[in-house]
Structures are given as structure tokens and as C-alpha cells.
mmCIF file of C-alpha atoms in Angstrom:
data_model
loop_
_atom_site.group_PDB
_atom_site.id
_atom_site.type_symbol
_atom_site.label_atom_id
_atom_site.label_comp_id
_atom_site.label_asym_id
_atom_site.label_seq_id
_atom_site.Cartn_x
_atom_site.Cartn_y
_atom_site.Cartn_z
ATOM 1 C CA UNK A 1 125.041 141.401 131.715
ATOM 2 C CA UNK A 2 124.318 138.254 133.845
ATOM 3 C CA UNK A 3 124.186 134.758 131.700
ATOM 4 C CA UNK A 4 120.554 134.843 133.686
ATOM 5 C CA UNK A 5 119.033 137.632 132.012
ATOM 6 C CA UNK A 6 119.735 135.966 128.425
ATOM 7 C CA UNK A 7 118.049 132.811 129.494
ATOM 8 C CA UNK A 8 115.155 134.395 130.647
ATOM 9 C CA UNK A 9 114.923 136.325 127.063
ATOM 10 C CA UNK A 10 115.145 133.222 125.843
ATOM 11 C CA UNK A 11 112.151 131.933 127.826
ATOM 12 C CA UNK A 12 109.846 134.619 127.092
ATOM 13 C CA UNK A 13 110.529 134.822 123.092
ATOM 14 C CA UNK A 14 109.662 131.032 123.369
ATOM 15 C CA UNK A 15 106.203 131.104 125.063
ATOM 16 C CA UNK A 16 104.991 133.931 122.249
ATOM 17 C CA UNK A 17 106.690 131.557 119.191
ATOM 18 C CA UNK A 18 104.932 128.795 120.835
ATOM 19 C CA UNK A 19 102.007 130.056 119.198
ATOM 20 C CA UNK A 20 102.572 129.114 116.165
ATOM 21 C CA UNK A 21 103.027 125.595 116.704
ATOM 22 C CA UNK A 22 101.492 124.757 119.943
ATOM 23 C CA UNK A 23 98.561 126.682 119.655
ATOM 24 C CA UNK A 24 97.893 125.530 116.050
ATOM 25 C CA UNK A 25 95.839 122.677 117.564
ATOM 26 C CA UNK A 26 93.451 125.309 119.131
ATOM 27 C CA UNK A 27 93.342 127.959 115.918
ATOM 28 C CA UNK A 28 93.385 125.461 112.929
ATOM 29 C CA UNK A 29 89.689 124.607 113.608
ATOM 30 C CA UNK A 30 88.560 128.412 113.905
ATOM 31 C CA UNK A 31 90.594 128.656 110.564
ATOM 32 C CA UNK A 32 88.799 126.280 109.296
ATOM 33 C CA UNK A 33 85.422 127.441 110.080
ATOM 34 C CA UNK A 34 85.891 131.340 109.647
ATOM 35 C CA UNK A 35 87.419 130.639 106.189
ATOM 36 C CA UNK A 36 85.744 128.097 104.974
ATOM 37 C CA UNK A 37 88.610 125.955 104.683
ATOM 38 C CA UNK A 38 88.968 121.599 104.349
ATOM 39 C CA UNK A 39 91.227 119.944 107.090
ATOM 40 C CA UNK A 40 93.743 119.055 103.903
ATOM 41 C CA UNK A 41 93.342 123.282 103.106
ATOM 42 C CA UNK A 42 93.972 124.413 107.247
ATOM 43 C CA UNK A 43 97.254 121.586 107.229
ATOM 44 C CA UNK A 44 98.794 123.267 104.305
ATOM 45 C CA UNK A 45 99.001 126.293 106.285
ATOM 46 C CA UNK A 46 100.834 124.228 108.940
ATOM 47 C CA UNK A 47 103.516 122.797 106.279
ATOM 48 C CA UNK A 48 104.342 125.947 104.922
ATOM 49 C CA UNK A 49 104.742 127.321 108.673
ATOM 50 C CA UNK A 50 107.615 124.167 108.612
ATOM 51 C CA UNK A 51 109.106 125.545 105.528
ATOM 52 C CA UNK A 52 109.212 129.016 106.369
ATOM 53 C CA UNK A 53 110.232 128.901 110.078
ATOM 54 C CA UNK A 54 113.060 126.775 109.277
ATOM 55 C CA UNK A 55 114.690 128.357 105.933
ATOM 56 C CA UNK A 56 114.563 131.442 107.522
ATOM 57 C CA UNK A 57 116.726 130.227 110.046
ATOM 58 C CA UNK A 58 119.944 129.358 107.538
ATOM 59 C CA UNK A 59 120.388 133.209 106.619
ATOM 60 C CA UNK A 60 118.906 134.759 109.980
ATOM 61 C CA UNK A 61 121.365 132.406 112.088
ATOM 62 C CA UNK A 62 124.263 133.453 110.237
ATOM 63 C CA UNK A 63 123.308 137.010 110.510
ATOM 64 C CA UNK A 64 122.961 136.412 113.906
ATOM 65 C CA UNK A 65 126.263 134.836 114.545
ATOM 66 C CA UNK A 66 128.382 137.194 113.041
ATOM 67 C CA UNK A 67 126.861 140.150 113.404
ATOM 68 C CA UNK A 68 124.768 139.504 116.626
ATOM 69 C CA UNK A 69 121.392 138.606 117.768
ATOM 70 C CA UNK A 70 119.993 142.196 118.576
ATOM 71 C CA UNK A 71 119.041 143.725 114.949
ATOM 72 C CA UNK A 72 118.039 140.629 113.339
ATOM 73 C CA UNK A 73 116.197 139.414 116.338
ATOM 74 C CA UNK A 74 114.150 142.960 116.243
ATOM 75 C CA UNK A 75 113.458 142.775 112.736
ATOM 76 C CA UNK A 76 112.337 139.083 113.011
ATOM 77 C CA UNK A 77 109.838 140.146 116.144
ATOM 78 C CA UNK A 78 108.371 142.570 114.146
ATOM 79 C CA UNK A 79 107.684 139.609 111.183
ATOM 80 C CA UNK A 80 106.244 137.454 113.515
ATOM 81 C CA UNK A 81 103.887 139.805 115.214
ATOM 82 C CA UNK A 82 102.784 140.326 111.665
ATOM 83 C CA UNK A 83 102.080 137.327 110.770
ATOM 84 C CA UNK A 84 99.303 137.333 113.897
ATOM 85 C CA UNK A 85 98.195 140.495 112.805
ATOM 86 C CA UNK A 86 98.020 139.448 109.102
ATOM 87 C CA UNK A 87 95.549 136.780 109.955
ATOM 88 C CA UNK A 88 92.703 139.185 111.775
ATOM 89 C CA UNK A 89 92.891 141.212 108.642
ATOM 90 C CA UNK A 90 92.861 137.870 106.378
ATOM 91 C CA UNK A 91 89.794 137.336 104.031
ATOM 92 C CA UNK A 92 90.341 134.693 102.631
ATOM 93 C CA UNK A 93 93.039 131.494 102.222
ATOM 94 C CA UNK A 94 95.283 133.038 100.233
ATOM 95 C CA UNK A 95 95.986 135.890 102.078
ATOM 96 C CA UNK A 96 96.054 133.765 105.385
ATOM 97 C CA UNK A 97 98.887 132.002 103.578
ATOM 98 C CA UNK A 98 100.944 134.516 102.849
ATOM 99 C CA UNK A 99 100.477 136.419 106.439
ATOM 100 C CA UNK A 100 101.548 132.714 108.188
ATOM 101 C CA UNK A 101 104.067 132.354 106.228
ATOM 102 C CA UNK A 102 105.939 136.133 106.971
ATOM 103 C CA UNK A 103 104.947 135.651 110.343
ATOM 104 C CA UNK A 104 106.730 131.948 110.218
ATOM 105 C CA UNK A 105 109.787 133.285 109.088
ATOM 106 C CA UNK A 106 109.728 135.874 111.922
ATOM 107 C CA UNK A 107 109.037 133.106 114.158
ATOM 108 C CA UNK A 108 111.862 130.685 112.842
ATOM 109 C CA UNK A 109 114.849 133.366 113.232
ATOM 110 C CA UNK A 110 113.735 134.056 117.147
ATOM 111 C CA UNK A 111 113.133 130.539 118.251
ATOM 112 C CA UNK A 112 116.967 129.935 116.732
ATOM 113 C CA UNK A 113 118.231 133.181 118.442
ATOM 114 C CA UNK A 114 116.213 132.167 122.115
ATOM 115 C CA UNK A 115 117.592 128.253 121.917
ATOM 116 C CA UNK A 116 121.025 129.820 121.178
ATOM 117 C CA UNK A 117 121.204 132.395 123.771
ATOM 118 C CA UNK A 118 121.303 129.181 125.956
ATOM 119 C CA UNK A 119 123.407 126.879 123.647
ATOM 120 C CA UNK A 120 126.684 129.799 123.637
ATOM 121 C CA UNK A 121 126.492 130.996 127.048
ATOM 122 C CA UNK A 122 125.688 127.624 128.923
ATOM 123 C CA UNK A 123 128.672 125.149 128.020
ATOM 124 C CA UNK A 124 128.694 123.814 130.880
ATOM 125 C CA UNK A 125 125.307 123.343 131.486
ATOM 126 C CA UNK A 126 124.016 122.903 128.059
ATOM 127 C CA UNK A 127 121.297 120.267 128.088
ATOM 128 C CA UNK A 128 119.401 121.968 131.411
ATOM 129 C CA UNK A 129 119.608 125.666 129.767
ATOM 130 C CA UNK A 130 118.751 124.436 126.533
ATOM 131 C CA UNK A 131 115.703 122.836 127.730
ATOM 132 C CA UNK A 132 114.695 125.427 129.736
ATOM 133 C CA UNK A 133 114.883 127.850 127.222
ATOM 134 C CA UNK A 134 112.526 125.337 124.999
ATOM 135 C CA UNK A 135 109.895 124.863 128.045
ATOM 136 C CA UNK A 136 108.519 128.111 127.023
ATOM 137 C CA UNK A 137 107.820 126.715 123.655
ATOM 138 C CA UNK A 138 105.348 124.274 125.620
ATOM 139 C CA UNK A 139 104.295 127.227 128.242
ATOM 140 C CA UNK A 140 103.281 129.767 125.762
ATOM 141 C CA UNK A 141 100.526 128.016 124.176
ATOM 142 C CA UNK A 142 99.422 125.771 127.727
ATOM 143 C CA UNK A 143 98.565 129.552 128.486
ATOM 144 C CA UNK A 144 97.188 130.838 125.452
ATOM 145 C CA UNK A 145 95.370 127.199 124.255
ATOM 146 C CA UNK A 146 91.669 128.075 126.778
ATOM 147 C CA UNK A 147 91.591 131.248 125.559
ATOM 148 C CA UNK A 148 91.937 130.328 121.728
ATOM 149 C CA UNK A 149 89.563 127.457 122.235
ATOM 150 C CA UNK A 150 87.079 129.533 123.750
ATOM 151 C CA UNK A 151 87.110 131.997 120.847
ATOM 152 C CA UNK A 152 83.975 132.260 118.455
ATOM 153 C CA UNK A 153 86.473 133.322 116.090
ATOM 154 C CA UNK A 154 89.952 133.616 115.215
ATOM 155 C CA UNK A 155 90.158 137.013 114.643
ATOM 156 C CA UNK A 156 89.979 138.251 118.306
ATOM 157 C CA UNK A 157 92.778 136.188 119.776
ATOM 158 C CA UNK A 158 94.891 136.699 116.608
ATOM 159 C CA UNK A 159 94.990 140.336 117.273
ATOM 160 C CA UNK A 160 95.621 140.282 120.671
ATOM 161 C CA UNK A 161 98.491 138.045 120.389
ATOM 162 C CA UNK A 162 99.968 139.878 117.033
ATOM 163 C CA UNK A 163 100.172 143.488 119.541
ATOM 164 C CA UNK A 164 101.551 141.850 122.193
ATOM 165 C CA UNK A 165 104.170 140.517 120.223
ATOM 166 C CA UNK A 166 104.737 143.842 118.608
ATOM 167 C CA UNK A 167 105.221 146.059 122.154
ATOM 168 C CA UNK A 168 106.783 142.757 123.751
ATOM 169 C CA UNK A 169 109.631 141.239 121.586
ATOM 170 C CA UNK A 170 111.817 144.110 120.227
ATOM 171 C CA UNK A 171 112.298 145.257 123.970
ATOM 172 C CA UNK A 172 113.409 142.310 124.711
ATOM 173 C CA UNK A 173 115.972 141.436 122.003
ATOM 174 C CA UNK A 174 117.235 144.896 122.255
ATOM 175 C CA UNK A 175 118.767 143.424 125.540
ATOM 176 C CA UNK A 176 120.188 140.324 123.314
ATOM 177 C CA UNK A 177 123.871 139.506 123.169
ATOM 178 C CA UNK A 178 126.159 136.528 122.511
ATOM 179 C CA UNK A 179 129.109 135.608 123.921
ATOM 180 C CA UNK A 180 132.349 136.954 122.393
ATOM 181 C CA UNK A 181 135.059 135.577 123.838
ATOM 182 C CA UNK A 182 135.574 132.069 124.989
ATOM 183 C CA UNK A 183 133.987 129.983 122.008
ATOM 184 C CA UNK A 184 135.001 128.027 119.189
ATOM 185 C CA UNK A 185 133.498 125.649 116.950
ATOM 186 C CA UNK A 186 133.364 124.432 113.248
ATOM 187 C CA UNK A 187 131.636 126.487 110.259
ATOM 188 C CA UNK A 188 128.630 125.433 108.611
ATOM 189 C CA UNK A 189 130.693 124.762 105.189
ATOM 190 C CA UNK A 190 133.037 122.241 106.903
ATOM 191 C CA UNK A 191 129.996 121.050 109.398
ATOM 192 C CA UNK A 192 127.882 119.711 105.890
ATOM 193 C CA UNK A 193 130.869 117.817 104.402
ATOM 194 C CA UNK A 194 130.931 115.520 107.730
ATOM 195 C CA UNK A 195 129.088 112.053 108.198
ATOM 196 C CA UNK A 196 128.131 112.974 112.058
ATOM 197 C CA UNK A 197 126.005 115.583 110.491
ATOM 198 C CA UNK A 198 123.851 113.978 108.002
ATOM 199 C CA UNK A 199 123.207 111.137 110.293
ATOM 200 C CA UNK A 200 122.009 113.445 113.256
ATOM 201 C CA UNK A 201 119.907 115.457 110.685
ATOM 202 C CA UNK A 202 118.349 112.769 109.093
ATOM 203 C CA UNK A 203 117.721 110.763 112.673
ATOM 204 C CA UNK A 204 116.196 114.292 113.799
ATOM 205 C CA UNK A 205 113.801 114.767 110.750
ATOM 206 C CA UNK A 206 112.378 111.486 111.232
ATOM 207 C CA UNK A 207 112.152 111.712 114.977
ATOM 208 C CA UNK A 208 110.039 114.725 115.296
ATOM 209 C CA UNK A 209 107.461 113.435 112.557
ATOM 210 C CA UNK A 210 105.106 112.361 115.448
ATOM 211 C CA UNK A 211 105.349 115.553 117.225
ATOM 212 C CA UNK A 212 104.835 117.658 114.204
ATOM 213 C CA UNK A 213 101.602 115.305 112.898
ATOM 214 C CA UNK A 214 100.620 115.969 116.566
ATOM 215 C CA UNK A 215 101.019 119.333 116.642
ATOM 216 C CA UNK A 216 99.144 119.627 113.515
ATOM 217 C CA UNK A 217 95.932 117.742 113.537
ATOM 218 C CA UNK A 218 95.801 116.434 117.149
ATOM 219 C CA UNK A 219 91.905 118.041 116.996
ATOM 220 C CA UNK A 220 91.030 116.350 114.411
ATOM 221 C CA UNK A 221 93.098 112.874 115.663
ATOM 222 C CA UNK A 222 90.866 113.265 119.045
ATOM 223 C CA UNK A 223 87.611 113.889 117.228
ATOM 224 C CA UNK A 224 86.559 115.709 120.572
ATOM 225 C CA UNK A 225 83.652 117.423 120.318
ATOM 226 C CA UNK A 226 83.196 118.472 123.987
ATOM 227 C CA UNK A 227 85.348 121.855 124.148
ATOM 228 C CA UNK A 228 86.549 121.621 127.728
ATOM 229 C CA UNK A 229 87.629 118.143 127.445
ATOM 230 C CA UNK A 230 89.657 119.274 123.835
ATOM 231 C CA UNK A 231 91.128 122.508 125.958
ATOM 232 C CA UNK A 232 92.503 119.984 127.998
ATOM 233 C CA UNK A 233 94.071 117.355 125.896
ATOM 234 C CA UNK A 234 95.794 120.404 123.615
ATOM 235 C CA UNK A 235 96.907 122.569 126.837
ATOM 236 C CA UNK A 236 98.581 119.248 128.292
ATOM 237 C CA UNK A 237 99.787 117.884 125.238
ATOM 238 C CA UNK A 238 101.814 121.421 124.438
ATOM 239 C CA UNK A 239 102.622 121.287 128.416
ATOM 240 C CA UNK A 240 104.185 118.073 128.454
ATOM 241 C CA UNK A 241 106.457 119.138 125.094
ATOM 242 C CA UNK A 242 107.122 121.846 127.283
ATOM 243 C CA UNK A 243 108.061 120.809 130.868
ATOM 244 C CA UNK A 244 110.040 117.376 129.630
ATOM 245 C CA UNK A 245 112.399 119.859 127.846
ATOM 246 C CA UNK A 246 114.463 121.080 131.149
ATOM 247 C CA UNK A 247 114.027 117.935 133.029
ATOM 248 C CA UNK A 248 115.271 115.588 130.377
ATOM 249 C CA UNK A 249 118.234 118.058 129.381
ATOM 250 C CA UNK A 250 118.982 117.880 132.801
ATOM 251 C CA UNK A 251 119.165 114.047 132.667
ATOM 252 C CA UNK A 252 121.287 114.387 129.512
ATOM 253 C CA UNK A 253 124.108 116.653 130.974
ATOM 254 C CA UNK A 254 124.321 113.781 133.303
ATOM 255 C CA UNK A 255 123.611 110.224 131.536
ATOM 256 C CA UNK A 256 124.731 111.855 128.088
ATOM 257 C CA UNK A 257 123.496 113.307 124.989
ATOM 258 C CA UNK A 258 123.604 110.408 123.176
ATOM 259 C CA UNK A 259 122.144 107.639 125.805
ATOM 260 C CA UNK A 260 119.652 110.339 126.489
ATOM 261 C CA UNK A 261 118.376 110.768 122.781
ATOM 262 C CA UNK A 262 118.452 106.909 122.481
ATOM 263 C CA UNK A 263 115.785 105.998 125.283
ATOM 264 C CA UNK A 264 113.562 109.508 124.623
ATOM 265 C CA UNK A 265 113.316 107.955 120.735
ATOM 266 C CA UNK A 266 112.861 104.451 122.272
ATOM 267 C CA UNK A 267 109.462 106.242 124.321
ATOM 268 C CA UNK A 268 108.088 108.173 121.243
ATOM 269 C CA UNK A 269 107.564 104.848 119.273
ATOM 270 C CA UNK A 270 105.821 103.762 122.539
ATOM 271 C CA UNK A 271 103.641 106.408 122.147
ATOM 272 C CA UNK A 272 103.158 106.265 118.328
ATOM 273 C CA UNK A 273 102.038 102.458 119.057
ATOM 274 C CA UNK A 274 99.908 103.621 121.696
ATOM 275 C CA UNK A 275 98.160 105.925 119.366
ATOM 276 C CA UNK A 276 97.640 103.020 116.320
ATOM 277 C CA UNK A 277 95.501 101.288 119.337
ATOM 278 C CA UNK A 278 92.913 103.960 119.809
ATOM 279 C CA UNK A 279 95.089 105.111 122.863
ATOM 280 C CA UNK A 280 95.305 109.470 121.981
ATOM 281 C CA UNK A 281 95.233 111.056 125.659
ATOM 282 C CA UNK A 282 98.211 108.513 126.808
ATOM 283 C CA UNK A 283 100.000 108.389 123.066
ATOM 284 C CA UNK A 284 99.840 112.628 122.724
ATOM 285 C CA UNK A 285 101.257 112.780 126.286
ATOM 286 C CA UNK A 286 104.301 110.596 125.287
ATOM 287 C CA UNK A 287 104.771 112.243 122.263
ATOM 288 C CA UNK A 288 104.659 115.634 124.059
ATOM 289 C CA UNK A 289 106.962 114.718 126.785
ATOM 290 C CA UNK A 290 109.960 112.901 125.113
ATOM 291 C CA UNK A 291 109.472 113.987 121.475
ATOM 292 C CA UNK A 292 109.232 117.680 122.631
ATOM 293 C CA UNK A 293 112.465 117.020 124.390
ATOM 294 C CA UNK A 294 114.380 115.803 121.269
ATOM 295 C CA UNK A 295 114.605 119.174 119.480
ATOM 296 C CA UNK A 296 116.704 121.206 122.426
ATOM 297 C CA UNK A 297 118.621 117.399 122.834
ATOM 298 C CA UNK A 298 119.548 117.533 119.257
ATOM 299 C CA UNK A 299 120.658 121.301 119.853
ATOM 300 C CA UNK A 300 122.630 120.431 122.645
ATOM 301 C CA UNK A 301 124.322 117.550 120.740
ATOM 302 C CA UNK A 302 125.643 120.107 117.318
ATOM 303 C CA UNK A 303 126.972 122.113 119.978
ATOM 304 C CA UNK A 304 128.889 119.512 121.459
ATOM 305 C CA UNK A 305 130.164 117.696 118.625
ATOM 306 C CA UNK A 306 131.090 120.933 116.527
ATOM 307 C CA UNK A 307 131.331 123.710 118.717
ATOM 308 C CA UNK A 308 129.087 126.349 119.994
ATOM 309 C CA UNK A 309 130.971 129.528 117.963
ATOM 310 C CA UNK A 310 129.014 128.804 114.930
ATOM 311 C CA UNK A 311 125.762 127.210 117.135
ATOM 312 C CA UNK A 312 122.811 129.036 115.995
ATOM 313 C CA UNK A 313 124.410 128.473 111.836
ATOM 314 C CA UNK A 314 124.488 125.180 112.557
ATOM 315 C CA UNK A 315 121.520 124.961 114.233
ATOM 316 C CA UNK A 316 119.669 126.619 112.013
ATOM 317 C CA UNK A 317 120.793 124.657 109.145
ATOM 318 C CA UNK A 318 119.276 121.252 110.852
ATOM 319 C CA UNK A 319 116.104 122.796 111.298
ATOM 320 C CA UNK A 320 115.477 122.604 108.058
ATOM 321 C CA UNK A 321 114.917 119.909 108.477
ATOM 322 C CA UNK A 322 111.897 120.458 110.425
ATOM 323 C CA UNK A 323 110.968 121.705 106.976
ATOM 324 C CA UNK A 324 110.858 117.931 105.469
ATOM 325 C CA UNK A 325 109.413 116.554 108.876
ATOM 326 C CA UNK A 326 106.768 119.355 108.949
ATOM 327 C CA UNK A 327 105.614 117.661 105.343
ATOM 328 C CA UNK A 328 105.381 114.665 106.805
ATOM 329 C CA UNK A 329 104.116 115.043 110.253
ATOM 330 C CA UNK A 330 101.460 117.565 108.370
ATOM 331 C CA UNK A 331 99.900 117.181 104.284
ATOM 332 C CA UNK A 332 101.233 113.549 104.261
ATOM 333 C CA UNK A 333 99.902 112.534 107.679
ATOM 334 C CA UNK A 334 96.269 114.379 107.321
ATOM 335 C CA UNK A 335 95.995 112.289 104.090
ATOM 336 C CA UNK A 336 97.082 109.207 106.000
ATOM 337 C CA UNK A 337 94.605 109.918 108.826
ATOM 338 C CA UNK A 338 91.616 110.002 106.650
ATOM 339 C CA UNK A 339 92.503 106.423 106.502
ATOM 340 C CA UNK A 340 92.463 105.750 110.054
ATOM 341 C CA UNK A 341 93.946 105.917 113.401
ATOM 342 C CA UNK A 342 95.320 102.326 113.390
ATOM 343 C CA UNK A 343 97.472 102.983 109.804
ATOM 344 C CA UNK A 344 98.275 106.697 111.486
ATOM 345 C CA UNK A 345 100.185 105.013 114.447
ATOM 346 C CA UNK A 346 102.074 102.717 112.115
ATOM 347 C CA UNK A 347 103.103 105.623 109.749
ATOM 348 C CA UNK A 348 104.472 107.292 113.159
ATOM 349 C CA UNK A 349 106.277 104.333 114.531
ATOM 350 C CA UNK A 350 107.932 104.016 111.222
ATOM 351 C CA UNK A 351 109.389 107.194 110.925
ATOM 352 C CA UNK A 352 110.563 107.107 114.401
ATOM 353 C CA UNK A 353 112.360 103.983 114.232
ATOM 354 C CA UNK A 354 114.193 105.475 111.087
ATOM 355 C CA UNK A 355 115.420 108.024 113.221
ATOM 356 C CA UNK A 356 116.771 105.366 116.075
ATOM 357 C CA UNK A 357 118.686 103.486 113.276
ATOM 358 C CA UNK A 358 120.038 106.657 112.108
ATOM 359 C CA UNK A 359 120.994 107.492 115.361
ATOM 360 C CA UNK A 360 122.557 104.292 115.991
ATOM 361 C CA UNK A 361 124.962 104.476 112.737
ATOM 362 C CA UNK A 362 126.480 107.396 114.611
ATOM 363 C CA UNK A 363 128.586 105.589 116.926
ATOM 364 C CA UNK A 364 129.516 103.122 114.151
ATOM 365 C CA UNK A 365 132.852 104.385 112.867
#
């Protein structure tokens, strides 16, 4: 099959598990409301998504390089359309909970299969297909984000998403394959023993915190009560994390993966001062743009320093650590904003300068 068909699989499983993140913005408030849920209640849902979507990834990814994306994949589109479907049959929180979090783990195992797809069968080209493959991460939900919003409930668009996932997804990863020949790389066992790696997956926890605390409570950040003008700061805030993706890993298979993750960091802390100042349409579209564009950049950069053979292991590994930034871009930082915007920025800017000086100590020997 041509390497063309696999990255537009890719890009299609991305705009549905875009949804879960992206559109969180635009369901978390229905959530609230229908269930009769606190903010603190409606972000736990958002942590565990963090937890879920990236531990699944550690066995799924392995499955998945050894043994091939197709039957995993199918089994993990079938999770995440339930997890959509679980919450328009969801009564209460608890239940809610548990439906997110099958759903999540669905979700976790594609988005590592869809990013991969790109990472093994783009060497050359790595950055660009990687980032293109993530743009429908920010697509899906600039699509989906009016129609949410508009919603009297949450029910109604929960169900329509959950079946189209279900007819949608395990036709398309039927049609999944990796590479076979051609490929090497390091295994996860010698990967985790190596100082390169805990510095990049430290430098990457801390680096998406502003994303992920912007992903999660960027509703209630805004305070915008006037829908249309909400639709519009969520759709462009998920479109910016989207189209920055391609365009900036496009930049980085030219200026390099390093130099490129250096200045995108350098913008998000920009943007996290921007938001201590009051400054949320300006700061979320920073944050979108360049901090969006760090995930597929740090993707691109395992690949290239270990090997793309064992990609979507490794990868899947240092998503977990999505799981730690997930806690602090979401319970921590909804506790934090209660306090204030001005103390919110600073708690963002922190975090993201951690992650430059992390990623600085990598090219200290």
C-alpha cells in the first residue's frame, strides 16, 4: 500500500481522538450542568482521561509493534467509541467516570498507533508527517467544538460521536500496517536505562502543563458567558494546536529537532506570561500553536535519537507522562485558578521553564 494511505489513517483517527481532549473545553460545562457536577468534580474526569490514555499506551504500543497495528487498533476503536457512548447512557458521576476512562484507554492506544503510522514510514520526512498526522488532533474538535457548544445537553452529541466512531474507526485500522523491513532502533528496556531519555521525558511533562491546564478549564479561565464568542475562542484555540503541528515539524526537519523544540518552549512561556496579565484570547493562541506542536516534536525526536523499530513502545512509554502533566495541567491547576488568573500564569511559566532547563541538560555531556 502507498506510505499516503497510512498517513491519511492517521489523520482521520486523530480528528475523532481529538474529542477527547480538544473538545473537553466545549463538553466539561454540559457535564457539569447535566450531572450536577463542581468544576474540581468535571476536572477529575479530565485527569483520569491523562492517566488512562497514556498507560494504555505502554502495553497497546508494544502490542502494536510486534504484532502490528491492525487488531489492537480495532479493539482500541471499539473502547473509545464506548467511552462516547458510555456517557449518553451515564446517570450519574460515577458511571461517567468509569465510561471516560474505557473510552480514554481506547483513545490513548489509537492516537499512539496514528502518530506512529507517520513516525515508521516517514524517516525521512519525520517532523512534517508527524505533524500532519497530529493536525487532526486540532481539526477534529475545531469541527465538532459549535456543535457541542450549541448542545442543550451532552447526551445528544455524545451519541452521535460514540456511533460514528463505532462504523468509522475499525474500517479504517483494518487497512493499518507498519513497516517491516528497513527499521531499526533501541528497545524500551535499554531506552529507560539512558540519560537522553529521562531528560526528554521530564522536559516534555513539564512542557505540555500549559496546554493540558488549557485544554482542561480554558471555559472556565475565559469566564465567557456569551456562547458564540466561547465557540470561538475553544474552536481556535484547538485549531491553532492543530495547524502549528505540520508547519512547525516542517521547520524542524529543516532547522532541527532540537533548535526547533528550544524556541517553540521559549513561545509557550510567552504565552503563559501573557495569560498571568489578563491576556486569554492572545495567551490560549500561543499555547495552542507552539505547545500543540511540542508533542509530535518530541515524537519525532525518540525516533531520531533511538530508532523508529521500537517507535510507538517508546513513544508510548513517554506519554505517560502526559499522565503526570495531565495532574498538573488539570486537579492541581483548577485548584490554583480559584486563586486567580495572575498566580495561574506564574504556575504555567514555571513549569515550562522546567522543561527548557531540562531540555538544555541534553546537550550537556
Amino acid at each position: 500500500m502507498k506510505k499516503s494511505l497510512f498517513l491519511t489513517i492517521g489523520i482521520i483517527v486523530m480528528c475523532f481522538n481529538s474529542l477527547y481532549q480538544y473538545s473537553w473545553n466545549a463538553l466539561s460545562p454540559l457535564l457539569a450542568k447535566g450531572l450536577n457536577a463542581s468544576i474540581d468534580q468535571i476536572a477529575f474526569a479530565f485527569t483520569l482521561f491523562t492517566i488512562f490514555s497514556t498507560i494504555s499506551q505502554v502495553i497497546g504500543g508494544y502490542i502494536a509493534d510486534i504484532k502490528g497495528p491492525k487488531l489492537i487498533g480495532i479493539f482500541s476503536s471499539i473502547l473509545s467509541s464506548l467511552g462516547f457512548l458510555g456517557i449518553y447512557l451515564s446517570k450519574n458521576l460515577i458511571s461517567f467516570y468509569l465510561f471516560w476512562s474505557l473510552g480514554s484507554s481506547g483513545e490513548g492506544i489509537l492516537y499512539m498507533i496514528a502518530s506512529n503510522l507517520a513516525v515508521k514510514w516517514y524517516q525521512e520526512k519525520r517532523g512534517f508527517a508527524t505533524g500532519l498526522v497530529s493536525f487532526g488532533f486540532g481539526l477534529g474538535a475545531t469541527i465538532a467544538n459549535p456543535f457541542i457548544i450549541s448542545s442543550k445537553s451532552f447526551r445528544e452529541p455524545s451519541l452521535i460521536i460514540g456511533l460514528s466512531e463505532l462504523i468509522v474507526l475499525p474500517i479504517l485500522l483494518y487497512f493499518s500496517e507498519y513497516p517491516t523491513k528497513g527499521i531499526s532502533g533501541l528497545k524500551p528496556s535499554i531506552v529507560i536505562t539512558t540519560r537522553k531519555w529521562w531528560l526528554i521525558y521530564f522536559s516534555y511533562i513539564f512542557s505540555v502543563v500549559p496546554l493540558l491546564s488549557m485544554s482542561s478549564a480554558l471555559s472556565f479561565i475565559s469566564r465567557e458567558e456569551n456562547i458564540e464568542l466561547l465557540a470561538v475562542l475553544i474552536s481556535a484555540f484547538a485549531f491553532m494546536s492543530g495547524v502549528g503541528r505540520p508547519i512547525i515539524g516542517l521547520i524542524s526537519d529543516k532547522l532541527g529537532r532540537y533548535m526547533t523544540l528550544m524556541i517553540s518552549i521559549i513561545l509557550v512561556i510567552i504565552g503563559s506570561i501573557l495569560l498571568s496579565i489578563n491576556q486569554i484570547f492572545i495567551s490560549a493562541i500561543i499555547i495552542g500553536l507552539f505547545d500543540g506542536a511540542l508533542i509530535p516534536l518530541y515524537f519525532s525526536l525518540i525516533g531520531d535519537v533511538f530508532g523508529a523499530k521500537y517507535s510507538t513502545s517508546n513513544n508510548g512509554i513517554l506519554y505517560t507522562g502526559k499522565a503526570i502533566a495531565g495532574l498538573l495541567g488539570g486537579i492541581v491547576f483548577s485548584l490554583i485558578l480559584i486563586k486567580g488568573i495572575f498566580i495561574s500564569g506564574i504556575y504555567l511559566f514555571s513549569s515550562t521553564l522546567i522543561g527548557l532547563v531540562l531540555l538544555l541538560l541534553l546537550k550537556i555531556k
